[in-house]
Short mmCIF file of C-alpha atoms in Angstrom, two decimals:
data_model
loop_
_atom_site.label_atom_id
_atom_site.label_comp_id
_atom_site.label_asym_id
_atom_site.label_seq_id
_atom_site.Cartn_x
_atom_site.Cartn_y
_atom_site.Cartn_z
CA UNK A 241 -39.97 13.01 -73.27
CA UNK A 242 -41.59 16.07 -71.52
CA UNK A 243 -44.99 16.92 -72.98
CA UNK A 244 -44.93 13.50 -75.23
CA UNK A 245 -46.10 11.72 -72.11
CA UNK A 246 -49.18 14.30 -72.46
CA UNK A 247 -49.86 12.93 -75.62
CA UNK A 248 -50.57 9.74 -74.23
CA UNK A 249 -52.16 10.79 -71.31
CA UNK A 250 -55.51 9.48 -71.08
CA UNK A 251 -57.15 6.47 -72.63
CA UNK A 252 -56.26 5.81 -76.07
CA UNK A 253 -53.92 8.20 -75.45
CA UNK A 254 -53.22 9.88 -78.94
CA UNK A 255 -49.69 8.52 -79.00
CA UNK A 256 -49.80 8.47 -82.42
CA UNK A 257 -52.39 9.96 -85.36
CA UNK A 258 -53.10 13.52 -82.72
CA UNK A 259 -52.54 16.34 -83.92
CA UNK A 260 -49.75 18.34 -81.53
CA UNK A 261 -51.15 21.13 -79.94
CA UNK A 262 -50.40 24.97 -80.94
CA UNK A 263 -47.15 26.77 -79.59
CA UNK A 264 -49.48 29.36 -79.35
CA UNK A 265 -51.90 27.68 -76.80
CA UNK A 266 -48.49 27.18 -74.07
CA UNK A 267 -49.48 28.75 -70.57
CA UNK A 268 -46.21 31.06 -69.88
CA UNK A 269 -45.70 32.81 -66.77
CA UNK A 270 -45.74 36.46 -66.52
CA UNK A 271 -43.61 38.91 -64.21
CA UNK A 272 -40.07 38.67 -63.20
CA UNK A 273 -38.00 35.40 -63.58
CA UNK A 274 -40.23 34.61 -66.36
CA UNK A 275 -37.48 33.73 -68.60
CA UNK A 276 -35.36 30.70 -67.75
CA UNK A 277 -32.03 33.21 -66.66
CA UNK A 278 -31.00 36.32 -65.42
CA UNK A 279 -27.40 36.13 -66.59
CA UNK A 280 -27.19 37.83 -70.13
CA UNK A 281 -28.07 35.28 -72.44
CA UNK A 282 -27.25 34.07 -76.32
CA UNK A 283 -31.09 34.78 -78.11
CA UNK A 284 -30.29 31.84 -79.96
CA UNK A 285 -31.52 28.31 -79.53
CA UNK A 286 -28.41 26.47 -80.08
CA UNK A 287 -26.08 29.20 -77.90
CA UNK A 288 -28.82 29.16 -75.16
CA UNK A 289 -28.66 25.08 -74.67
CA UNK A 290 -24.90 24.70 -75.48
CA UNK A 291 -24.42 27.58 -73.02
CA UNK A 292 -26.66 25.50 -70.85
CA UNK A 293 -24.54 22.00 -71.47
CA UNK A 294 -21.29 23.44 -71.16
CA UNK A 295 -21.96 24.72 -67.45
CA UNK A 296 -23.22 20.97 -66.71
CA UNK A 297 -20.01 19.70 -68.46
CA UNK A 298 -17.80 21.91 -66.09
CA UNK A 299 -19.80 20.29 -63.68
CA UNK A 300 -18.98 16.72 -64.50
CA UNK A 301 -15.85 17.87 -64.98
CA UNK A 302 -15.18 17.33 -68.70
CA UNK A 303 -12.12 19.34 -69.74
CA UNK A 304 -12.59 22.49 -72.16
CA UNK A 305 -11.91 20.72 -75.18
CA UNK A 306 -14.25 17.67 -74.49
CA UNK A 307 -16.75 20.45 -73.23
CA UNK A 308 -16.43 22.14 -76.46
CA UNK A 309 -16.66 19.07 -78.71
CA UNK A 310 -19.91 18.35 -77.02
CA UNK A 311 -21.60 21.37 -77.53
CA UNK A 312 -20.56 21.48 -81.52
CA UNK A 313 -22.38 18.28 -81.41
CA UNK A 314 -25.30 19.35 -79.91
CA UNK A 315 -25.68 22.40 -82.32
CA UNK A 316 -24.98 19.98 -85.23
CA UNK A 317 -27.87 17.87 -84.06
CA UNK A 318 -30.29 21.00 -83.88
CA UNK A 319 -29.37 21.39 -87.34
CA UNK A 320 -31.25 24.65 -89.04
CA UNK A 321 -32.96 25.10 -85.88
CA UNK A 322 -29.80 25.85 -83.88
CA UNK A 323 -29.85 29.87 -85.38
CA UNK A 324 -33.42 30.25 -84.81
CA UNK A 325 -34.03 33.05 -82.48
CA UNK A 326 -35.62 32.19 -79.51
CA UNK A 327 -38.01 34.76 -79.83
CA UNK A 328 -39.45 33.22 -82.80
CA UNK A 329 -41.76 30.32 -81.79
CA UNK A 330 -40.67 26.91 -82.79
CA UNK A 331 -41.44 25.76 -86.60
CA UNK A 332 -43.02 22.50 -85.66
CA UNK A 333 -43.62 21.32 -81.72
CA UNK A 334 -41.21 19.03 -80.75
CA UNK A 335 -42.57 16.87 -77.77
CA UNK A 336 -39.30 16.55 -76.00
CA UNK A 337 -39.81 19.28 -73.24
CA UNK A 338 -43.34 21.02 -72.32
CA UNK A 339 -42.56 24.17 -74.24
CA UNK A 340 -41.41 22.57 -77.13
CA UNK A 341 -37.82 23.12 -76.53
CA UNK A 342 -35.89 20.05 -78.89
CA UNK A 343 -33.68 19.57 -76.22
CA UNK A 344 -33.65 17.44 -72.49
CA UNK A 345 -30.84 17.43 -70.29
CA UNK A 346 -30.59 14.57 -67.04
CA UNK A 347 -27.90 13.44 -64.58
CA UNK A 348 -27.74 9.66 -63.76
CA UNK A 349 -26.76 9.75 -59.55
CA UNK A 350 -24.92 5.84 -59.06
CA UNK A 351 -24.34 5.41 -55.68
CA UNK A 352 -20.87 4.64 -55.85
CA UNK A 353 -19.22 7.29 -58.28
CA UNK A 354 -20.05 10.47 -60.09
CA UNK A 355 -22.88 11.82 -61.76
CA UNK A 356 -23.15 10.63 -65.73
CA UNK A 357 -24.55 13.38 -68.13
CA UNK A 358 -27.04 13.32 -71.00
CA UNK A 359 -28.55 15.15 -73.62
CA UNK A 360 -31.50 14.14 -75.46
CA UNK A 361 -32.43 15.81 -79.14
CA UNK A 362 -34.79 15.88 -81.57
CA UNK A 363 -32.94 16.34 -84.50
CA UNK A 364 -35.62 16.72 -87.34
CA UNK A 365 -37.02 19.81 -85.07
CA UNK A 366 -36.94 22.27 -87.65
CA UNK A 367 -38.96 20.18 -90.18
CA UNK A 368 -42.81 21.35 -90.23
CA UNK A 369 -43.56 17.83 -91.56
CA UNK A 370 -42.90 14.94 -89.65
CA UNK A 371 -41.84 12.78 -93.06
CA UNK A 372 -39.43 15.68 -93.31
CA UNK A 373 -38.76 15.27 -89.33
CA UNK A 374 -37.64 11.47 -89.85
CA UNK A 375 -35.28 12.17 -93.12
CA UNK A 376 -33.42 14.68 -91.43
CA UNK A 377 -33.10 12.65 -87.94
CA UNK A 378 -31.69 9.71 -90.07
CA UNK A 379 -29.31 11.68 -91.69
CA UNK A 380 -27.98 13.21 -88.37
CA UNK A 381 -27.85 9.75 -86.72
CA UNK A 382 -25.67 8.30 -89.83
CA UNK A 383 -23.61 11.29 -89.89
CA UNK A 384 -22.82 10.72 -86.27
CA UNK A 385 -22.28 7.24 -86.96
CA UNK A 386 -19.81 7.75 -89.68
CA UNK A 387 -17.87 10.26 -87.72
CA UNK A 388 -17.63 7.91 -84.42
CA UNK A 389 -17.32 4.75 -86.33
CA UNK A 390 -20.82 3.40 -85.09
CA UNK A 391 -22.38 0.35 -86.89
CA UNK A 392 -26.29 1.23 -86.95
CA UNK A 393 -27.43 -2.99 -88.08
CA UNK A 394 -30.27 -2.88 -85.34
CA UNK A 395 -31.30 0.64 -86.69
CA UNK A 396 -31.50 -0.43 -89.96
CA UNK A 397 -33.29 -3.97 -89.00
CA UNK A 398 -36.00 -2.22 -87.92
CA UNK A 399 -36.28 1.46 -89.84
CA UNK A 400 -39.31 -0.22 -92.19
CA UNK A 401 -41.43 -0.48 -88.89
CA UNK A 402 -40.81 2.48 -86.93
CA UNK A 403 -39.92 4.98 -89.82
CA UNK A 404 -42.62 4.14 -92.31
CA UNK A 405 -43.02 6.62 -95.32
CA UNK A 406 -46.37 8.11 -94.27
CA UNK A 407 -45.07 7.88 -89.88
CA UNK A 408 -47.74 8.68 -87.61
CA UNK A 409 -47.67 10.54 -83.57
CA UNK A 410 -45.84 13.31 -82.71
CA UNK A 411 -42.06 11.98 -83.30
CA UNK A 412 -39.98 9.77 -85.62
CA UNK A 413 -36.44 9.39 -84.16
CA UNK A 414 -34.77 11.26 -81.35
CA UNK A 415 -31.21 11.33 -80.14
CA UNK A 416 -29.55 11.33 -76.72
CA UNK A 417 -25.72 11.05 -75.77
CA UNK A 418 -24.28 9.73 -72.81
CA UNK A 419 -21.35 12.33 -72.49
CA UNK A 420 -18.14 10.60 -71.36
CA UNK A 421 -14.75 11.74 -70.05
CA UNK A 422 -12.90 10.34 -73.18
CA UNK A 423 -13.75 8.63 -76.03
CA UNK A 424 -16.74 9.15 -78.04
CA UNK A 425 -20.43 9.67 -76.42
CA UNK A 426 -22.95 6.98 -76.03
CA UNK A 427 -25.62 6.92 -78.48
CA UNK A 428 -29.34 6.42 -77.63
CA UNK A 429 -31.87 6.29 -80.06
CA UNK A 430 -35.71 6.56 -79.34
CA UNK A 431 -38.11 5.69 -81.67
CA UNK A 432 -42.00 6.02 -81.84
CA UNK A 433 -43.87 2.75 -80.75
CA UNK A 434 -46.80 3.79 -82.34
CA UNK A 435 -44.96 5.10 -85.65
CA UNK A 436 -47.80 2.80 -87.99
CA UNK A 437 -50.78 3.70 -85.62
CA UNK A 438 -51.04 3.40 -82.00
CA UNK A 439 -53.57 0.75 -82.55
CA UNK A 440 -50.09 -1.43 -84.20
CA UNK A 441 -48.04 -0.22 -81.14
CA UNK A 442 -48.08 -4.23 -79.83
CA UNK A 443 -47.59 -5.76 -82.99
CA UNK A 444 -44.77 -2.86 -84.15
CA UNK A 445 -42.71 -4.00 -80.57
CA UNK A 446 -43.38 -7.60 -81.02
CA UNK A 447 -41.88 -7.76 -84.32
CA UNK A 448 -38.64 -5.59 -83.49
CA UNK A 449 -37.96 -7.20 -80.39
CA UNK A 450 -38.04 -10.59 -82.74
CA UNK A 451 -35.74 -9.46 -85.04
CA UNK A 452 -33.11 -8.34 -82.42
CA UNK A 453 -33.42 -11.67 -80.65
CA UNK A 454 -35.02 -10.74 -77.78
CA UNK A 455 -38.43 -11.91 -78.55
CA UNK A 456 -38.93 -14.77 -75.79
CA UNK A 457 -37.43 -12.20 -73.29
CA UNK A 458 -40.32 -9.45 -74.00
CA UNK A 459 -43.15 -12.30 -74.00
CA UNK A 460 -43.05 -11.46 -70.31
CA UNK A 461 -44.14 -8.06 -70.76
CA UNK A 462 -46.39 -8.98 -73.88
CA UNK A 463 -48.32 -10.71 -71.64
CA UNK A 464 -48.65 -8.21 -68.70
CA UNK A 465 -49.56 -5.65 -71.00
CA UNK A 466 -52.35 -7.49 -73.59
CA UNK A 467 -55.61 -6.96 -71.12
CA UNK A 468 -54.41 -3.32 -70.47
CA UNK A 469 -53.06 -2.72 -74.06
CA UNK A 470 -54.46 0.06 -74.95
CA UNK A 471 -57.17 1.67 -72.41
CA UNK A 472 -54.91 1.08 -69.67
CA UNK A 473 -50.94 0.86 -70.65
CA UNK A 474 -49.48 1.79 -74.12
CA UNK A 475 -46.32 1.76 -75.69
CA UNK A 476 -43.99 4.88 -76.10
CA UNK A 477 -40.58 4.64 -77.06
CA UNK A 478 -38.83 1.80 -78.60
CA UNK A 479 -35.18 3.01 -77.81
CA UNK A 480 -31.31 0.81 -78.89
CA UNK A 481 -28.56 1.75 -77.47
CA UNK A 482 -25.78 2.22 -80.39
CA UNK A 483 -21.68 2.12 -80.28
CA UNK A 484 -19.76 1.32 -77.64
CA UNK A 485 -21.56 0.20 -74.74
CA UNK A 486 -20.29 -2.10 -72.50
CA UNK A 487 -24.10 -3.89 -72.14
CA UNK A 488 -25.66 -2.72 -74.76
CA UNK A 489 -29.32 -2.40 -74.39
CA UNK A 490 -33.07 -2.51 -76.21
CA UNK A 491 -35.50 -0.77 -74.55
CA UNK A 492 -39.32 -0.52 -74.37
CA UNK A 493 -41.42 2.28 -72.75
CA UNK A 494 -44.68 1.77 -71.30
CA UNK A 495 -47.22 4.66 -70.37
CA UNK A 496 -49.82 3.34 -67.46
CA UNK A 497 -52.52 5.52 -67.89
CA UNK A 498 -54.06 6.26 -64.53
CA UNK A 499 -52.06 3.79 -62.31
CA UNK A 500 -51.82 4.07 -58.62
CA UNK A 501 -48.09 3.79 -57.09
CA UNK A 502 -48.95 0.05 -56.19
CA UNK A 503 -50.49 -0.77 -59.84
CA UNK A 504 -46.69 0.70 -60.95
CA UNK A 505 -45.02 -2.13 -58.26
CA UNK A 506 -46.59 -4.51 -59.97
CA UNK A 507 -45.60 -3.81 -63.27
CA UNK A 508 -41.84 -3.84 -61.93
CA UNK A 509 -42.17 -7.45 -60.75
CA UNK A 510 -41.68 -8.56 -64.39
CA UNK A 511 -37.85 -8.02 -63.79
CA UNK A 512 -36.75 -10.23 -61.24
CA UNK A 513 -33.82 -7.75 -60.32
CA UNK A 514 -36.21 -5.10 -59.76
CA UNK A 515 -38.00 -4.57 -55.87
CA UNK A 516 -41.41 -3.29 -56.27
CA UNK A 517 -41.49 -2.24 -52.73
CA UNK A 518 -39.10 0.58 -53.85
CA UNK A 519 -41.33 1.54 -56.86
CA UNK A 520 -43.97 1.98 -54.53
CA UNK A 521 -42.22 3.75 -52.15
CA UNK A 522 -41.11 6.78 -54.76
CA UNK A 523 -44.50 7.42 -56.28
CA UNK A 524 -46.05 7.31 -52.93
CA UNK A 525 -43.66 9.74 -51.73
CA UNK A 526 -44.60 12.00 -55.00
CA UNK A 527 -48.59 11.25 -55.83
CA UNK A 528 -49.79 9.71 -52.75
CA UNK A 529 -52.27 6.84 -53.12
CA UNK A 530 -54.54 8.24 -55.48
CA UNK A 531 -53.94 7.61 -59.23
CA UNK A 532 -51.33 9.55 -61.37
CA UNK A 533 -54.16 11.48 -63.75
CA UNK A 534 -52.64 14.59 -64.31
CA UNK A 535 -49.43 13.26 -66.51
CA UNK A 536 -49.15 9.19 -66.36
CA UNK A 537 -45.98 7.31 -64.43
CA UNK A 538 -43.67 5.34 -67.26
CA UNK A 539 -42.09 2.08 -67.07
CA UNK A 540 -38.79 1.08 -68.78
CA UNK A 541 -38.06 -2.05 -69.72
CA UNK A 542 -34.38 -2.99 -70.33
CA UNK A 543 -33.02 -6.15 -72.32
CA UNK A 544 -29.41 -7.54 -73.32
CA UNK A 545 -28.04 -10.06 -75.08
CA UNK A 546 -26.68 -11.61 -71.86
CA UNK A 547 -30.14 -12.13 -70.58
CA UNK A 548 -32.23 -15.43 -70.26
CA UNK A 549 -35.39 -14.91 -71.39
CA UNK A 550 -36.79 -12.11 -68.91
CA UNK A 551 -35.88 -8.03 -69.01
CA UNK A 552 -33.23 -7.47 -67.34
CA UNK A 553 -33.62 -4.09 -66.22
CA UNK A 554 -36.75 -1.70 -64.82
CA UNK A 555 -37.00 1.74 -64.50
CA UNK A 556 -39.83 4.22 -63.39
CA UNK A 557 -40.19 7.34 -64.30
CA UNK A 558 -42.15 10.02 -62.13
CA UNK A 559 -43.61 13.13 -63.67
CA UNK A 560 -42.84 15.22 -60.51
CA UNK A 561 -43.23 18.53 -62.04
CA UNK A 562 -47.07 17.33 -62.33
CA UNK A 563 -47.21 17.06 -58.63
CA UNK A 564 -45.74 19.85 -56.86
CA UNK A 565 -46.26 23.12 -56.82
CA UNK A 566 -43.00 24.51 -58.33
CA UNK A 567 -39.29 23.31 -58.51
CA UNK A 568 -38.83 24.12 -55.14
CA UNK A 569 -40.75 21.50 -54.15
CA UNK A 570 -39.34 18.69 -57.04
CA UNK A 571 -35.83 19.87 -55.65
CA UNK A 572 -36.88 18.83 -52.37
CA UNK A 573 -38.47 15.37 -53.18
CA UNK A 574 -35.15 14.89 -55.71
CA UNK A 575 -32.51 15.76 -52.26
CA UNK A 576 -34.41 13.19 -49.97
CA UNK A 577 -34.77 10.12 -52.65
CA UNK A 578 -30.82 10.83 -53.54
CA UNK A 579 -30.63 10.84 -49.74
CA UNK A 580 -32.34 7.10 -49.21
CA UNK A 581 -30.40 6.18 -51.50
CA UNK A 582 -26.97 7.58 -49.66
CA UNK A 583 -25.71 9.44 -52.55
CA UNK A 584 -24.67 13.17 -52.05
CA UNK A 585 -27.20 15.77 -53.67
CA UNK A 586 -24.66 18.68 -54.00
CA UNK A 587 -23.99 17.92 -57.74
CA UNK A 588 -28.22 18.76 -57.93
CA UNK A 589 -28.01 21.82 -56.78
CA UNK A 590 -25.14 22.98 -58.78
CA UNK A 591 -26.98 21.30 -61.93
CA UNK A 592 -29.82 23.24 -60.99
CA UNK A 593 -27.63 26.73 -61.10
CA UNK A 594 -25.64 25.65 -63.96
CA UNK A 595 -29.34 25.60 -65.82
CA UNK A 596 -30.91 28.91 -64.73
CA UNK A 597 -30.62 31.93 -62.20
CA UNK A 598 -34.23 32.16 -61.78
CA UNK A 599 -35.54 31.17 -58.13
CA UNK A 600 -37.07 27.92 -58.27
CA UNK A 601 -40.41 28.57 -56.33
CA UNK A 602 -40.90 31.14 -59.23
CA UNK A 603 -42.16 27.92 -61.87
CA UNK A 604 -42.51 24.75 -62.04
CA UNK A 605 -41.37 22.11 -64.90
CA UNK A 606 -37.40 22.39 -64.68
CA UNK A 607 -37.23 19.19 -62.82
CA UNK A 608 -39.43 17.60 -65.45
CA UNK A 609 -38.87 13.71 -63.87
CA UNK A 610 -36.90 11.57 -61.59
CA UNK A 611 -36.63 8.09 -61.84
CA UNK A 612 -35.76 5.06 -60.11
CA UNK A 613 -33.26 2.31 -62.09
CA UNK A 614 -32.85 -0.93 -60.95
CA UNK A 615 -31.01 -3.45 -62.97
CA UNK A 616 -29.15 -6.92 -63.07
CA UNK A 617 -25.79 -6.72 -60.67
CA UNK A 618 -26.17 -2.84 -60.38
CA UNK A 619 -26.66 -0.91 -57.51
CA UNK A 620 -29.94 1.46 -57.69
CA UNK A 621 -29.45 4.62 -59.63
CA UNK A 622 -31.29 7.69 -59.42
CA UNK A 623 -32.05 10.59 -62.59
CA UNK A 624 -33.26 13.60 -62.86
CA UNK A 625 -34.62 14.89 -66.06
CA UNK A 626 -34.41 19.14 -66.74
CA UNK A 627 -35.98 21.01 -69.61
CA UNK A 628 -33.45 23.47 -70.77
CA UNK A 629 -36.72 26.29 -70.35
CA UNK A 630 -35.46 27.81 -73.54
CA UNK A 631 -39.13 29.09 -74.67
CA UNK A 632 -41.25 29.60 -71.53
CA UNK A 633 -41.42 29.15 -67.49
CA UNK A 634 -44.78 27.44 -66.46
CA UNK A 635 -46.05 28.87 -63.71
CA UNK A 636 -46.26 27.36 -60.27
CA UNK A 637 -49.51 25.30 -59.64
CA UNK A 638 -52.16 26.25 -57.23
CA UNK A 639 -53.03 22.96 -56.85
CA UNK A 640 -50.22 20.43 -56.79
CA UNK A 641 -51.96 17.25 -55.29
CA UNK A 642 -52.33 13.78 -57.15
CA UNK A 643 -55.69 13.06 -59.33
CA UNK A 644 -57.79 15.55 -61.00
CA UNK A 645 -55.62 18.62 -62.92
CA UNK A 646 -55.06 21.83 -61.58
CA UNK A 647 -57.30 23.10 -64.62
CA UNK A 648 -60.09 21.34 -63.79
CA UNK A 649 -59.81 18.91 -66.85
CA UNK A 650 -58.87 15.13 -67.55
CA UNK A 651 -55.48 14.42 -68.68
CA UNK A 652 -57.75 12.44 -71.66
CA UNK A 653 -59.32 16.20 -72.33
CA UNK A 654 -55.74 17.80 -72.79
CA UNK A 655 -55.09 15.17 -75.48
CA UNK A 656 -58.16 15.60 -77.72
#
């Protein structure tokens, strides 16, 4: 959800209705390293990421034929975009990762076992239209479904709200997979709150959470959000969890635009599993007291049909790329919160190699987020979010500190 968070940076926030900016505008870094990888690599989208997945499967350790199943599916999700040389410029922006790569990868740290893998796709990335975009994400997702045996009934309950024929914002429906020792992946999908007009965003939610049952639980968060709805907070991503999930869940993403690290505790005290105190503590540790303008903080909230009337789940998301300096840096904050936390940070460093051989002080933007889970009878989990760098390495910022950009512009200016 890289550079869509841009899109809803500042007030008003262009979630949906903007149009994308130009490939041809991305800031790319110059000199050596400015590539993701030194290693000879595949000039091809879908061999550059798959390359990149399969060295985080090893690392999870999937076997070889579970590593390669994964990677067919990933190339199967890129669709027509998978072959597209990588030194041709995307056909469309797709707002998953800053330079427009389709493709996110993250590692979910528990603190009592081993690191879970995902991979999050746009799969209508090689449309040019985003009508076009939203047919051929559908028809992925069923495909998927069919070949896994996956019911899609909350899909299809709400498909007339969040894939209307004339869909507006930057995305329609994106994919991620929770990649699993045996059995089929987990299937995510995340849909675009604002999909009818980011003025609709509240009434879009409201109806979708009613018609998956969990209306009284969101009137919590309905409520928070109405005096800040939309200056203030908006909603991103309307995400289900599909197949066979243990707990499966509904999600609902909220941007706070501008919010200071205790304006983002407060927002977690809607879930009474969640301790604000340790929301606090991780964007303090990242942005300092000042207000997150340069990319906003995001909220997740998390509900399941076992809960009673309240979310049941929190989780924030920190852009930490847009306060540091370079990955160095976002490795560093990433190794002390898995630290806190007690959970060993030698699987991050190997991620970290398995995704490029380029020194991380040399850009900045490979450790796009990290993000703090806290949810019913669960211990704290930490993620970290990496953009696969297939197009371009931002350079490191000159000025990493909270509040005003490093370019000397609003995050609201970026967006117009």
């Amino acid at each position: 959800m890289d550079a869509y968070t841009q899109q809803c940076a500042g007030p008003q926030g262009g979630a949906a209705g903007t149009p994308p900016p130009s490939p041809g505008l991305l800031p790319t870094a110059t000199g050596p390293g400015a590539r993701t990888a030194a290693r000879s690599e595949p000039d091809r989208l879908g061999e550059f990421t798959a390359g990149q997945l399969g060295r985080l499967c090893d690392l999870v350790g999937m076997d070889a034929r579970r590593r390669t199943a994964h990677q067919r599916v990933l190339c199967d999700l890129l669709g027509p975009a998978s072959a597209r040389p990588l030194a041709d410029l995307p056909p469309s922006p797709s707002f998953v990762s800053d330079d427009h790569t389709p493709v996110e990868f993250s590692l979910t740290f528990p603190a009592d076992g081993a690191p879970v893998l995902r991979v999050l796709v746009d799969p209508g990335c090689a449309a040019r239209a985003l009508p076009d975009n939203a047919r051929t994400a559908w028809a992925a997702v069923g495909r998927l479904a069919t070949q896994w045996g996956f019911r899609l009934d909350e899909l299809t309950r709400v498909s007339d709200l969040f894939l209307p024929p004339v869909p507006h914002g930057p995305l329609a429906l994106w994919s991620a997979l929770e990649l699993r020792p045996s059995g089929p992946p987990g299937l995510k999908l995340y849909l675009n709150a604002g999909s009818r007009g980011v003025e609709r965003g509240m009434e879009t939610v409201c109806e979708a959470m009613s018609r998956l049952g969990h209306g009284p639980a969101f009137e919590s968060v309905r409520s928070y959000l109405k005096p800040r709805f939309p200056e203030r907070a908006t909603l991103l991503f309307f995400a289900l969890d599909v197949g066979p999930w243990t707990e499966p869940r509904v999600k609902v993403y909220v941007v706070h635009h501008q919010a200071t690290a205790t304006e983002a505790a407060d927002a977690a005290r809607l879930v009474p599993s969640a301790c604000p105190e340790r929301v606090a503590e991780l964007c303090r540790r990242i942005g300092g007291d000042e207000s997150f303008g340069r990319l906003p903080l995001v909220s997740c909230y998390s509900f399941t049909g076992a809960d009673a009337g309240r979310p049941t789940g929190h989780t924030i998301h920190v852009p930490v790329r847009a306060y540091v300096r370079d990955d160095q840096d976002a490795r560093d904050h990433a190794v002390r919160l898995l630290r806190q936390y007690g959970i060993h940070s030698a699987p991050l460093d190997r991620a970290l190699a398995a995704l490029t051989t380029r020194r991380l002080s040399a850009g900045v933007g490979l450790i796009s987020y990290l993000s703090l889970v806290q949810a019913d009878r669960q211990a704290p989990r930490i993620t970290a979010y990496f953009s696969p760098e297939a197009y371009h390495v931002f350079p490191p910022r000159e000025d990493a500190g909270p509040g005003t950009p490093a370019d000397g512009h609003c995050a609201a200016d970026r967006t117009s």
